[in-house]
Amino acid sequence: MSVDAQDVVLVVEDEPVILMVLTDYLSGQGYRVLQAENGEQAFEILASKPHLDMLITDFRLPGGISGVQIAEPAVKLRPDLKVIFISGYPQEIRETGSLITSKAPILEKPFDLDVLQEKIQELLA
């Protein structure tokens, strides 16, 4: 991986259109974007990439792995990793009782991309 100034963001989203919109938007904002459509792909990326600044993940994902189940071990391995949850069902995320859900922002779908950018900037500042 190149050693440049770009922040690296992993986006985990099973809806292809949302994944494409997020990737295009974030790339346009200057981020290096990695994509995963499910938990298995997310874990493969997390295992293979030495540097990530942020994880943006949907909560409900195919294959029985939730966004919280991806974020918890990811943050244990990388304590500096910032997390943002995106979901049409934000209450489900809060109800998991996970410590990470009390710290990480939760954006309810649909959300404004500028709001996402503000959250990212706050977390990476």
PDB file of C-alpha atoms in Angstrom:
ATOM      1  CA  MET A   1       0.000   0.000   0.000  1.00  0.00           C
ATOM      2  CA  SER A   2       1.229   3.480  -0.774  1.00  0.00           C
ATOM      3  CA  VAL A   3       2.342   5.650   2.089  1.00  0.00           C
ATOM      4  CA  ASP A   4       0.335   8.731   1.192  1.00  0.00           C
ATOM      5  CA  ALA A   5      -1.760  11.172   3.169  1.00  0.00           C
ATOM      6  CA  GLN A   6      -5.113   9.642   2.238  1.00  0.00           C
ATOM      7  CA  ASP A   7      -7.295   8.331   5.026  1.00  0.00           C
ATOM      8  CA  VAL A   8      -8.413   4.773   4.358  1.00  0.00           C
ATOM      9  CA  VAL A   9     -12.095   3.925   4.880  1.00  0.00           C
ATOM     10  CA  LEU A  10     -13.635   0.444   4.806  1.00  0.00           C
ATOM     11  CA  VAL A  11     -17.306   0.571   3.802  1.00  0.00           C
ATOM     12  CA  VAL A  12     -19.375  -2.528   4.608  1.00  0.00           C
ATOM     13  CA  GLU A  13     -22.760  -2.379   2.861  1.00  0.00           C
ATOM     14  CA  ASP A  14     -24.770  -5.153   1.183  1.00  0.00           C
ATOM     15  CA  GLU A  15     -26.933  -2.886  -0.987  1.00  0.00           C
ATOM     16  CA  PRO A  16     -24.931  -2.362  -4.237  1.00  0.00           C
ATOM     17  CA  VAL A  17     -26.387   1.072  -5.031  1.00  0.00           C
ATOM     18  CA  ILE A  18     -25.671   2.421  -1.530  1.00  0.00           C
ATOM     19  CA  LEU A  19     -22.167   0.925  -1.614  1.00  0.00           C
ATOM     20  CA  MET A  20     -21.512   2.582  -4.981  1.00  0.00           C
ATOM     21  CA  VAL A  21     -22.859   5.980  -3.859  1.00  0.00           C
ATOM     22  CA  LEU A  22     -20.812   5.911  -0.645  1.00  0.00           C
ATOM     23  CA  THR A  23     -17.667   4.806  -2.472  1.00  0.00           C
ATOM     24  CA  ASP A  24     -18.011   7.466  -5.177  1.00  0.00           C
ATOM     25  CA  TYR A  25     -18.753  10.190  -2.635  1.00  0.00           C
ATOM     26  CA  LEU A  26     -15.925   9.285  -0.259  1.00  0.00           C
ATOM     27  CA  SER A  27     -13.434   8.852  -3.105  1.00  0.00           C
ATOM     28  CA  GLY A  28     -14.442  12.287  -4.351  1.00  0.00           C
ATOM     29  CA  GLN A  29     -13.752  13.662  -0.864  1.00  0.00           C
ATOM     30  CA  GLY A  30     -10.201  12.311  -1.054  1.00  0.00           C
ATOM     31  CA  TYR A  31     -10.530   9.082   0.921  1.00  0.00           C
ATOM     32  CA  ARG A  32      -9.149   5.739  -0.193  1.00  0.00           C
ATOM     33  CA  VAL A  33     -12.179   3.436  -0.041  1.00  0.00           C
ATOM     34  CA  LEU A  34     -12.177  -0.320   0.450  1.00  0.00           C
ATOM     35  CA  GLN A  35     -15.463  -2.170  -0.046  1.00  0.00           C
ATOM     36  CA  ALA A  36     -17.074  -5.212   1.520  1.00  0.00           C
ATOM     37  CA  GLU A  37     -20.578  -6.519   0.857  1.00  0.00           C
ATOM     38  CA  ASN A  38     -20.765  -8.750   3.934  1.00  0.00           C
ATOM     39  CA  GLY A  39     -19.016  -9.716   7.125  1.00  0.00           C
ATOM     40  CA  GLU A  40     -16.838 -12.361   5.510  1.00  0.00           C
ATOM     41  CA  GLN A  41     -15.391  -9.864   3.016  1.00  0.00           C
ATOM     42  CA  ALA A  42     -14.953  -7.290   5.790  1.00  0.00           C
ATOM     43  CA  PHE A  43     -12.978  -9.756   7.919  1.00  0.00           C
ATOM     44  CA  GLU A  44     -10.789 -10.668   4.913  1.00  0.00           C
ATOM     45  CA  ILE A  45      -9.960  -6.988   4.379  1.00  0.00           C
ATOM     46  CA  LEU A  46      -9.381  -6.382   8.082  1.00  0.00           C
ATOM     47  CA  ALA A  47      -7.034  -9.364   8.187  1.00  0.00           C
ATOM     48  CA  SER A  48      -5.070  -8.324   5.102  1.00  0.00           C
ATOM     49  CA  LYS A  49      -4.802  -4.535   5.339  1.00  0.00           C
ATOM     50  CA  PRO A  50      -2.218  -3.112   7.702  1.00  0.00           C
ATOM     51  CA  HIS A  51      -3.756   0.368   7.804  1.00  0.00           C
ATOM     52  CA  LEU A  52      -7.358   1.547   8.169  1.00  0.00           C
ATOM     53  CA  ASP A  53      -8.560   4.837   9.594  1.00  0.00           C
ATOM     54  CA  MET A  54     -12.305   4.257   9.594  1.00  0.00           C
ATOM     55  CA  LEU A  55     -14.973   1.585   9.338  1.00  0.00           C
ATOM     56  CA  ILE A  56     -18.398   2.588   8.045  1.00  0.00           C
ATOM     57  CA  THR A  57     -20.728  -0.365   8.338  1.00  0.00           C
ATOM     58  CA  ASP A  58     -24.354  -1.228   7.872  1.00  0.00           C
ATOM     59  CA  PHE A  59     -25.882  -3.114  10.786  1.00  0.00           C
ATOM     60  CA  ARG A  60     -28.009  -5.688   8.971  1.00  0.00           C
ATOM     61  CA  LEU A  61     -25.802  -7.714   6.662  1.00  0.00           C
ATOM     62  CA  PRO A  62     -26.217 -11.067   4.891  1.00  0.00           C
ATOM     63  CA  GLY A  63     -24.571 -14.161   6.321  1.00  0.00           C
ATOM     64  CA  GLY A  64     -25.568 -13.678   9.943  1.00  0.00           C
ATOM     65  CA  ILE A  65     -22.790 -11.233  10.863  1.00  0.00           C
ATOM     66  CA  SER A  66     -23.912  -7.765  11.958  1.00  0.00           C
ATOM     67  CA  GLY A  67     -22.005  -4.524  11.656  1.00  0.00           C
ATOM     68  CA  VAL A  68     -21.482  -4.557  15.428  1.00  0.00           C
ATOM     69  CA  GLN A  69     -19.974  -8.055  15.189  1.00  0.00           C
ATOM     70  CA  ILE A  70     -17.515  -6.689  12.617  1.00  0.00           C
ATOM     71  CA  ALA A  71     -16.695  -3.502  14.527  1.00  0.00           C
ATOM     72  CA  GLU A  72     -16.009  -5.053  17.953  1.00  0.00           C
ATOM     73  CA  PRO A  73     -13.057  -7.285  16.960  1.00  0.00           C
ATOM     74  CA  ALA A  74     -11.823  -4.679  14.463  1.00  0.00           C
ATOM     75  CA  VAL A  75     -11.487  -2.072  17.220  1.00  0.00           C
ATOM     76  CA  LYS A  76      -9.860  -4.605  19.563  1.00  0.00           C
ATOM     77  CA  LEU A  77      -7.213  -5.263  16.904  1.00  0.00           C
ATOM     78  CA  ARG A  78      -6.927  -1.592  15.947  1.00  0.00           C
ATOM     79  CA  PRO A  79      -7.754   0.638  18.931  1.00  0.00           C
ATOM     80  CA  ASP A  80      -7.392   3.811  16.841  1.00  0.00           C
ATOM     81  CA  LEU A  81      -9.962   2.655  14.262  1.00  0.00           C
ATOM     82  CA  LYS A  82     -12.974   4.978  14.101  1.00  0.00           C
ATOM     83  CA  VAL A  83     -16.420   3.490  13.464  1.00  0.00           C
ATOM     84  CA  ILE A  84     -19.665   4.865  12.044  1.00  0.00           C
ATOM     85  CA  PHE A  85     -22.783   2.705  11.863  1.00  0.00           C
ATOM     86  CA  ILE A  86     -25.370   3.233   9.123  1.00  0.00           C
ATOM     87  CA  SER A  87     -28.753   1.551   9.279  1.00  0.00           C
ATOM     88  CA  GLY A  88     -32.410   1.827   8.510  1.00  0.00           C
ATOM     89  CA  TYR A  89     -32.905   0.377  11.984  1.00  0.00           C
ATOM     90  CA  PRO A  90     -30.719   2.416  14.366  1.00  0.00           C
ATOM     91  CA  GLN A  91     -32.584   1.240  17.469  1.00  0.00           C
ATOM     92  CA  GLU A  92     -31.450  -2.334  16.773  1.00  0.00           C
ATOM     93  CA  ILE A  93     -27.850  -1.171  16.966  1.00  0.00           C
ATOM     94  CA  ARG A  94     -28.395   0.526  20.319  1.00  0.00           C
ATOM     95  CA  GLU A  95     -30.194  -2.555  21.665  1.00  0.00           C
ATOM     96  CA  THR A  96     -27.161  -4.799  21.139  1.00  0.00           C
ATOM     97  CA  GLY A  97     -25.730  -3.413  24.367  1.00  0.00           C
ATOM     98  CA  SER A  98     -22.270  -3.339  22.813  1.00  0.00           C
ATOM     99  CA  LEU A  99     -19.886  -0.796  24.299  1.00  0.00           C
ATOM    100  CA  ILE A 100     -18.894   0.357  20.823  1.00  0.00           C
ATOM    101  CA  THR A 101     -22.468   1.412  20.027  1.00  0.00           C
ATOM    102  CA  SER A 102     -22.410   3.911  22.870  1.00  0.00           C
ATOM    103  CA  LYS A 103     -19.330   5.611  21.380  1.00  0.00           C
ATOM    104  CA  ALA A 104     -19.743   5.334  17.605  1.00  0.00           C
ATOM    105  CA  PRO A 105     -22.107   7.608  15.687  1.00  0.00           C
ATOM    106  CA  ILE A 106     -25.187   5.933  14.209  1.00  0.00           C
ATOM    107  CA  LEU A 107     -26.614   7.456  11.033  1.00  0.00           C
ATOM    108  CA  GLU A 108     -30.158   6.461  10.131  1.00  0.00           C
ATOM    109  CA  LYS A 109     -30.754   5.687   6.462  1.00  0.00           C
ATOM    110  CA  PRO A 110     -31.450   7.652   4.435  1.00  0.00           C
ATOM    111  CA  PHE A 111     -28.908  10.231   5.553  1.00  0.00           C
ATOM    112  CA  ASP A 112     -27.339  13.259   3.928  1.00  0.00           C
ATOM    113  CA  LEU A 113     -23.836  12.593   2.603  1.00  0.00           C
ATOM    114  CA  ASP A 114     -22.691  15.943   3.989  1.00  0.00           C
ATOM    115  CA  VAL A 115     -23.719  14.765   7.475  1.00  0.00           C
ATOM    116  CA  LEU A 116     -21.622  11.631   6.931  1.00  0.00           C
ATOM    117  CA  GLN A 117     -18.661  13.778   5.882  1.00  0.00           C
ATOM    118  CA  GLU A 118     -19.052  15.951   9.007  1.00  0.00           C
ATOM    119  CA  LYS A 119     -19.024  12.841  11.244  1.00  0.00           C
ATOM    120  CA  ILE A 120     -15.950  11.477   9.481  1.00  0.00           C
ATOM    121  CA  GLN A 121     -14.104  14.768   9.879  1.00  0.00           C
ATOM    122  CA  GLU A 122     -15.050  14.955  13.577  1.00  0.00           C
ATOM    123  CA  LEU A 123     -13.791  11.436  14.232  1.00  0.00           C
ATOM    124  CA  LEU A 124     -10.570  11.744  12.225  1.00  0.00           C
ATOM    125  CA  ALA A 125      -9.684  15.225  13.553  1.00  0.00           C
TER     126      ALA A 125
END
